[in-house]
Amino acid sequence: MFSLFHKHRSIRTLLPDGVDTHCHLLPGVDDGVPHADEALELITAMKKLGLSSCICTPHISRRFPMNTPAVLRRAFCRFQQLVAAAHPDFSLQLSAEYEPDEHFISHIEQGEILPWLQPEMILVELSISRPLSGWADLLVELLHRGYIPVLAHPERYHRHLSEP
């Protein structure tokens, strides 16, 4: 059986493009890195592992009501300037990790989406502590609107998947 843990594999083998596609590196906006200096230290460590880029995916959810695309873009712009000065060879992109909640479709309708990897892709995280009934219907609604929902952390969703 194939296992990532039996042999020592380099990050460059696992991520040949050198891109971390889902991280909470944008400082001070969610439950990720709290301060810019820590984020810069993490970038140093990421570079030592062979990474050259990352996609910052802060949460947009009811747990972080201040996180709107506009607020996150401003925070990202400030952080990107710090990173450019300290690590000019490391690139950043901004996306978001969305929790499908009662406000989720209004984000879509307002066109206020931070897509992931491709313009039609949306990174989605289902709440483990407060599962929303009808979450599957929201994902189907995304598909009908031309988006591709990508589930972050699918290993966590055994309760959701057994929902009737």
PDB file of C-alpha atoms in Angstrom:
ATOM      1  CA  MET A   1       0.000   0.000   0.000  1.00  0.00           C
ATOM      2  CA  PHE A   2       1.244   3.488  -0.851  1.00  0.00           C
ATOM      3  CA  SER A   3       2.063   5.569   2.185  1.00  0.00           C
ATOM      4  CA  LEU A   4       3.558   9.000   2.549  1.00  0.00           C
ATOM      5  CA  PHE A   5       4.998   7.985   5.902  1.00  0.00           C
ATOM      6  CA  HIS A   6       7.094   4.899   5.073  1.00  0.00           C
ATOM      7  CA  LYS A   7       9.731   6.685   3.044  1.00  0.00           C
ATOM      8  CA  HIS A   8      11.263  10.074   3.538  1.00  0.00           C
ATOM      9  CA  ARG A   9       9.903  12.301   0.791  1.00  0.00           C
ATOM     10  CA  SER A  10      10.856  15.875   0.149  1.00  0.00           C
ATOM     11  CA  ILE A  11       8.291  18.640  -0.026  1.00  0.00           C
ATOM     12  CA  ARG A  12       9.409  19.247  -3.619  1.00  0.00           C
ATOM     13  CA  THR A  13       8.412  15.666  -4.448  1.00  0.00           C
ATOM     14  CA  LEU A  14       4.997  16.088  -2.872  1.00  0.00           C
ATOM     15  CA  LEU A  15       4.499  19.666  -4.119  1.00  0.00           C
ATOM     16  CA  PRO A  16       6.569  19.828  -7.309  1.00  0.00           C
ATOM     17  CA  ASP A  17       5.432  23.361  -8.115  1.00  0.00           C
ATOM     18  CA  GLY A  18       6.649  24.516  -4.700  1.00  0.00           C
ATOM     19  CA  VAL A  19       3.238  25.990  -3.814  1.00  0.00           C
ATOM     20  CA  ASP A  20       1.377  25.589  -0.537  1.00  0.00           C
ATOM     21  CA  THR A  21      -2.205  25.861  -1.784  1.00  0.00           C
ATOM     22  CA  HIS A  22      -3.925  26.227   1.585  1.00  0.00           C
ATOM     23  CA  CYS A  23      -2.438  28.064   4.532  1.00  0.00           C
ATOM     24  CA  HIS A  24      -3.408  30.510   7.233  1.00  0.00           C
ATOM     25  CA  LEU A  25      -0.310  32.653   6.885  1.00  0.00           C
ATOM     26  CA  LEU A  26      -2.020  36.054   6.548  1.00  0.00           C
ATOM     27  CA  PRO A  27      -1.317  37.471  10.018  1.00  0.00           C
ATOM     28  CA  GLY A  28      -3.944  38.511  12.496  1.00  0.00           C
ATOM     29  CA  VAL A  29      -7.096  37.735  10.532  1.00  0.00           C
ATOM     30  CA  ASP A  30      -8.187  34.314  11.770  1.00  0.00           C
ATOM     31  CA  ASP A  31      -6.955  31.389  13.856  1.00  0.00           C
ATOM     32  CA  GLY A  32      -3.729  31.180  11.866  1.00  0.00           C
ATOM     33  CA  VAL A  33      -0.548  33.164  12.356  1.00  0.00           C
ATOM     34  CA  PRO A  34      -1.177  36.016  14.824  1.00  0.00           C
ATOM     35  CA  HIS A  35       1.705  38.375  13.922  1.00  0.00           C
ATOM     36  CA  ALA A  36       3.613  39.399  10.799  1.00  0.00           C
ATOM     37  CA  ASP A  37       7.018  38.592  12.294  1.00  0.00           C
ATOM     38  CA  GLU A  38       5.902  34.997  12.891  1.00  0.00           C
ATOM     39  CA  ALA A  39       4.550  34.778   9.355  1.00  0.00           C
ATOM     40  CA  LEU A  40       7.884  35.971   7.977  1.00  0.00           C
ATOM     41  CA  GLU A  41       9.674  33.313  10.060  1.00  0.00           C
ATOM     42  CA  LEU A  42       7.342  30.684   8.639  1.00  0.00           C
ATOM     43  CA  ILE A  43       8.151  31.824   5.115  1.00  0.00           C
ATOM     44  CA  THR A  44      11.845  31.360   5.901  1.00  0.00           C
ATOM     45  CA  ALA A  45      11.072  27.794   7.015  1.00  0.00           C
ATOM     46  CA  MET A  46       8.873  27.168   3.964  1.00  0.00           C
ATOM     47  CA  LYS A  47      11.670  28.290   1.666  1.00  0.00           C
ATOM     48  CA  LYS A  48      14.096  25.909   3.402  1.00  0.00           C
ATOM     49  CA  LEU A  49      11.650  23.108   2.580  1.00  0.00           C
ATOM     50  CA  GLY A  50      11.686  24.113  -1.076  1.00  0.00           C
ATOM     51  CA  LEU A  51       8.466  26.096  -1.276  1.00  0.00           C
ATOM     52  CA  SER A  52       8.451  29.250  -3.348  1.00  0.00           C
ATOM     53  CA  SER A  53       4.847  30.383  -3.063  1.00  0.00           C
ATOM     54  CA  CYS A  54       1.672  30.027  -1.056  1.00  0.00           C
ATOM     55  CA  ILE A  55      -1.988  30.787  -1.324  1.00  0.00           C
ATOM     56  CA  CYS A  56      -3.232  32.494   1.826  1.00  0.00           C
ATOM     57  CA  THR A  57      -6.677  31.101   2.628  1.00  0.00           C
ATOM     58  CA  PRO A  58      -8.071  32.878   5.699  1.00  0.00           C
ATOM     59  CA  HIS A  59     -11.502  31.879   6.958  1.00  0.00           C
ATOM     60  CA  ILE A  60     -14.628  33.675   5.841  1.00  0.00           C
ATOM     61  CA  SER A  61     -17.228  32.423   8.273  1.00  0.00           C
ATOM     62  CA  ARG A  62     -19.496  33.371  11.139  1.00  0.00           C
ATOM     63  CA  ARG A  63     -16.515  32.804  13.508  1.00  0.00           C
ATOM     64  CA  PHE A  64     -14.682  35.692  11.818  1.00  0.00           C
ATOM     65  CA  PRO A  65     -17.422  38.210  10.951  1.00  0.00           C
ATOM     66  CA  MET A  66     -14.913  40.964  10.123  1.00  0.00           C
ATOM     67  CA  ASN A  67     -13.383  38.870   7.342  1.00  0.00           C
ATOM     68  CA  THR A  68     -14.809  40.175   4.124  1.00  0.00           C
ATOM     69  CA  PRO A  69     -12.993  40.078   0.820  1.00  0.00           C
ATOM     70  CA  ALA A  70     -12.339  43.839   1.061  1.00  0.00           C
ATOM     71  CA  VAL A  71     -10.863  43.579   4.581  1.00  0.00           C
ATOM     72  CA  LEU A  72      -8.752  40.579   3.615  1.00  0.00           C
ATOM     73  CA  ARG A  73      -7.484  42.286   0.450  1.00  0.00           C
ATOM     74  CA  ARG A  74      -6.259  45.256   2.519  1.00  0.00           C
ATOM     75  CA  ALA A  75      -4.534  42.987   5.041  1.00  0.00           C
ATOM     76  CA  PHE A  76      -3.032  40.967   2.192  1.00  0.00           C
ATOM     77  CA  CYS A  77      -1.703  44.071   0.451  1.00  0.00           C
ATOM     78  CA  ARG A  78       0.073  45.204   3.637  1.00  0.00           C
ATOM     79  CA  PHE A  79       1.483  41.732   4.230  1.00  0.00           C
ATOM     80  CA  GLN A  80       2.549  41.321   0.619  1.00  0.00           C
ATOM     81  CA  GLN A  81       4.656  44.480   0.910  1.00  0.00           C
ATOM     82  CA  LEU A  82       6.417  43.077   4.006  1.00  0.00           C
ATOM     83  CA  VAL A  83       7.039  39.764   2.257  1.00  0.00           C
ATOM     84  CA  ALA A  84       8.360  41.466  -0.893  1.00  0.00           C
ATOM     85  CA  ALA A  85      10.896  43.360   1.215  1.00  0.00           C
ATOM     86  CA  ALA A  86      12.001  40.371   3.306  1.00  0.00           C
ATOM     87  CA  HIS A  87      11.563  37.539   0.771  1.00  0.00           C
ATOM     88  CA  PRO A  88      11.489  38.921  -2.779  1.00  0.00           C
ATOM     89  CA  ASP A  89      11.774  35.378  -4.174  1.00  0.00           C
ATOM     90  CA  PHE A  90       8.598  34.164  -2.426  1.00  0.00           C
ATOM     91  CA  SER A  91       5.192  34.891  -3.927  1.00  0.00           C
ATOM     92  CA  LEU A  92       1.785  35.108  -2.322  1.00  0.00           C
ATOM     93  CA  GLN A  93      -1.758  34.842  -3.582  1.00  0.00           C
ATOM     94  CA  LEU A  94      -4.990  35.543  -1.754  1.00  0.00           C
ATOM     95  CA  SER A  95      -7.989  33.262  -1.606  1.00  0.00           C
ATOM     96  CA  ALA A  96     -10.322  32.279   1.236  1.00  0.00           C
ATOM     97  CA  GLU A  97     -11.682  29.240   2.976  1.00  0.00           C
ATOM     98  CA  TYR A  98     -15.463  29.640   3.068  1.00  0.00           C
ATOM     99  CA  GLU A  99     -17.835  28.083   5.547  1.00  0.00           C
ATOM    100  CA  PRO A 100     -21.186  27.478   3.877  1.00  0.00           C
ATOM    101  CA  ASP A 101     -23.472  29.243   6.322  1.00  0.00           C
ATOM    102  CA  GLU A 102     -26.606  31.363   6.091  1.00  0.00           C
ATOM    103  CA  HIS A 103     -24.598  34.205   4.463  1.00  0.00           C
ATOM    104  CA  PHE A 104     -22.684  32.091   1.977  1.00  0.00           C
ATOM    105  CA  ILE A 105     -24.969  32.495  -1.056  1.00  0.00           C
ATOM    106  CA  SER A 106     -25.178  36.260  -0.475  1.00  0.00           C
ATOM    107  CA  HIS A 107     -21.373  36.397  -0.885  1.00  0.00           C
ATOM    108  CA  ILE A 108     -21.810  34.640  -4.223  1.00  0.00           C
ATOM    109  CA  GLU A 109     -24.686  36.884  -5.323  1.00  0.00           C
ATOM    110  CA  GLN A 110     -22.704  40.020  -4.478  1.00  0.00           C
ATOM    111  CA  GLY A 111     -19.734  38.768  -6.489  1.00  0.00           C
ATOM    112  CA  GLU A 112     -17.544  39.058  -3.419  1.00  0.00           C
ATOM    113  CA  ILE A 113     -15.609  35.820  -3.746  1.00  0.00           C
ATOM    114  CA  LEU A 114     -11.911  35.156  -3.364  1.00  0.00           C
ATOM    115  CA  PRO A 115     -11.480  32.160  -5.683  1.00  0.00           C
ATOM    116  CA  TRP A 116      -8.984  29.348  -5.164  1.00  0.00           C
ATOM    117  CA  LEU A 117      -6.511  28.255  -7.891  1.00  0.00           C
ATOM    118  CA  GLN A 118      -8.966  28.984 -10.734  1.00  0.00           C
ATOM    119  CA  PRO A 119     -11.601  31.739 -11.004  1.00  0.00           C
ATOM    120  CA  GLU A 120     -14.434  29.228 -10.720  1.00  0.00           C
ATOM    121  CA  MET A 121     -13.036  27.277  -7.741  1.00  0.00           C
ATOM    122  CA  ILE A 122     -14.123  28.021  -4.173  1.00  0.00           C
ATOM    123  CA  LEU A 123     -12.406  26.463  -1.161  1.00  0.00           C
ATOM    124  CA  VAL A 124     -15.070  25.314   1.304  1.00  0.00           C
ATOM    125  CA  GLU A 125     -14.735  24.114   4.889  1.00  0.00           C
ATOM    126  CA  LEU A 126     -17.713  22.519   6.578  1.00  0.00           C
ATOM    127  CA  SER A 127     -18.145  23.340  10.252  1.00  0.00           C
ATOM    128  CA  ILE A 128     -17.477  20.363  12.462  1.00  0.00           C
ATOM    129  CA  SER A 129     -18.858  21.911  15.650  1.00  0.00           C
ATOM    130  CA  ARG A 130     -21.972  23.490  14.101  1.00  0.00           C
ATOM    131  CA  PRO A 131     -22.962  21.522  11.013  1.00  0.00           C
ATOM    132  CA  LEU A 132     -25.382  23.431   8.834  1.00  0.00           C
ATOM    133  CA  SER A 133     -28.325  21.394   7.675  1.00  0.00           C
ATOM    134  CA  GLY A 134     -28.631  21.694   3.954  1.00  0.00           C
ATOM    135  CA  TRP A 135     -24.888  22.105   3.395  1.00  0.00           C
ATOM    136  CA  ALA A 136     -25.047  19.742   0.420  1.00  0.00           C
ATOM    137  CA  ASP A 137     -27.773  21.899  -1.161  1.00  0.00           C
ATOM    138  CA  LEU A 138     -25.484  24.931  -0.850  1.00  0.00           C
ATOM    139  CA  LEU A 139     -22.704  23.072  -2.652  1.00  0.00           C
ATOM    140  CA  VAL A 140     -25.140  22.054  -5.403  1.00  0.00           C
ATOM    141  CA  GLU A 141     -26.205  25.698  -5.658  1.00  0.00           C
ATOM    142  CA  LEU A 142     -22.552  26.613  -6.230  1.00  0.00           C
ATOM    143  CA  LEU A 143     -22.368  24.092  -9.056  1.00  0.00           C
ATOM    144  CA  HIS A 144     -25.531  25.541 -10.631  1.00  0.00           C
ATOM    145  CA  ARG A 145     -23.935  28.992 -10.517  1.00  0.00           C
ATOM    146  CA  GLY A 146     -20.848  27.728 -12.358  1.00  0.00           C
ATOM    147  CA  TYR A 147     -18.499  27.343  -9.408  1.00  0.00           C
ATOM    148  CA  ILE A 148     -16.546  24.271  -8.375  1.00  0.00           C
ATOM    149  CA  PRO A 149     -16.598  23.715  -4.601  1.00  0.00           C
ATOM    150  CA  VAL A 150     -13.361  22.198  -3.295  1.00  0.00           C
ATOM    151  CA  LEU A 151     -13.650  20.677   0.171  1.00  0.00           C
ATOM    152  CA  ALA A 152     -10.856  21.590   2.541  1.00  0.00           C
ATOM    153  CA  HIS A 153     -10.100  18.883   5.122  1.00  0.00           C
ATOM    154  CA  PRO A 154     -12.350  16.129   3.726  1.00  0.00           C
ATOM    155  CA  GLU A 155     -11.016  13.715   6.337  1.00  0.00           C
ATOM    156  CA  ARG A 156     -13.093  15.549   8.963  1.00  0.00           C
ATOM    157  CA  TYR A 157     -16.499  15.140   7.375  1.00  0.00           C
ATOM    158  CA  HIS A 158     -17.635  11.640   8.307  1.00  0.00           C
ATOM    159  CA  ARG A 159     -20.575  13.117  10.287  1.00  0.00           C
ATOM    160  CA  HIS A 160     -21.627  15.301   7.364  1.00  0.00           C
ATOM    161  CA  LEU A 161     -21.466  12.460   4.896  1.00  0.00           C
ATOM    162  CA  SER A 162     -23.712  10.268   7.014  1.00  0.00           C
ATOM    163  CA  GLU A 163     -26.331  13.045   7.169  1.00  0.00           C
ATOM    164  CA  PRO A 164     -29.672  11.917   5.613  1.00  0.00           C
TER     165      PRO A 164
END
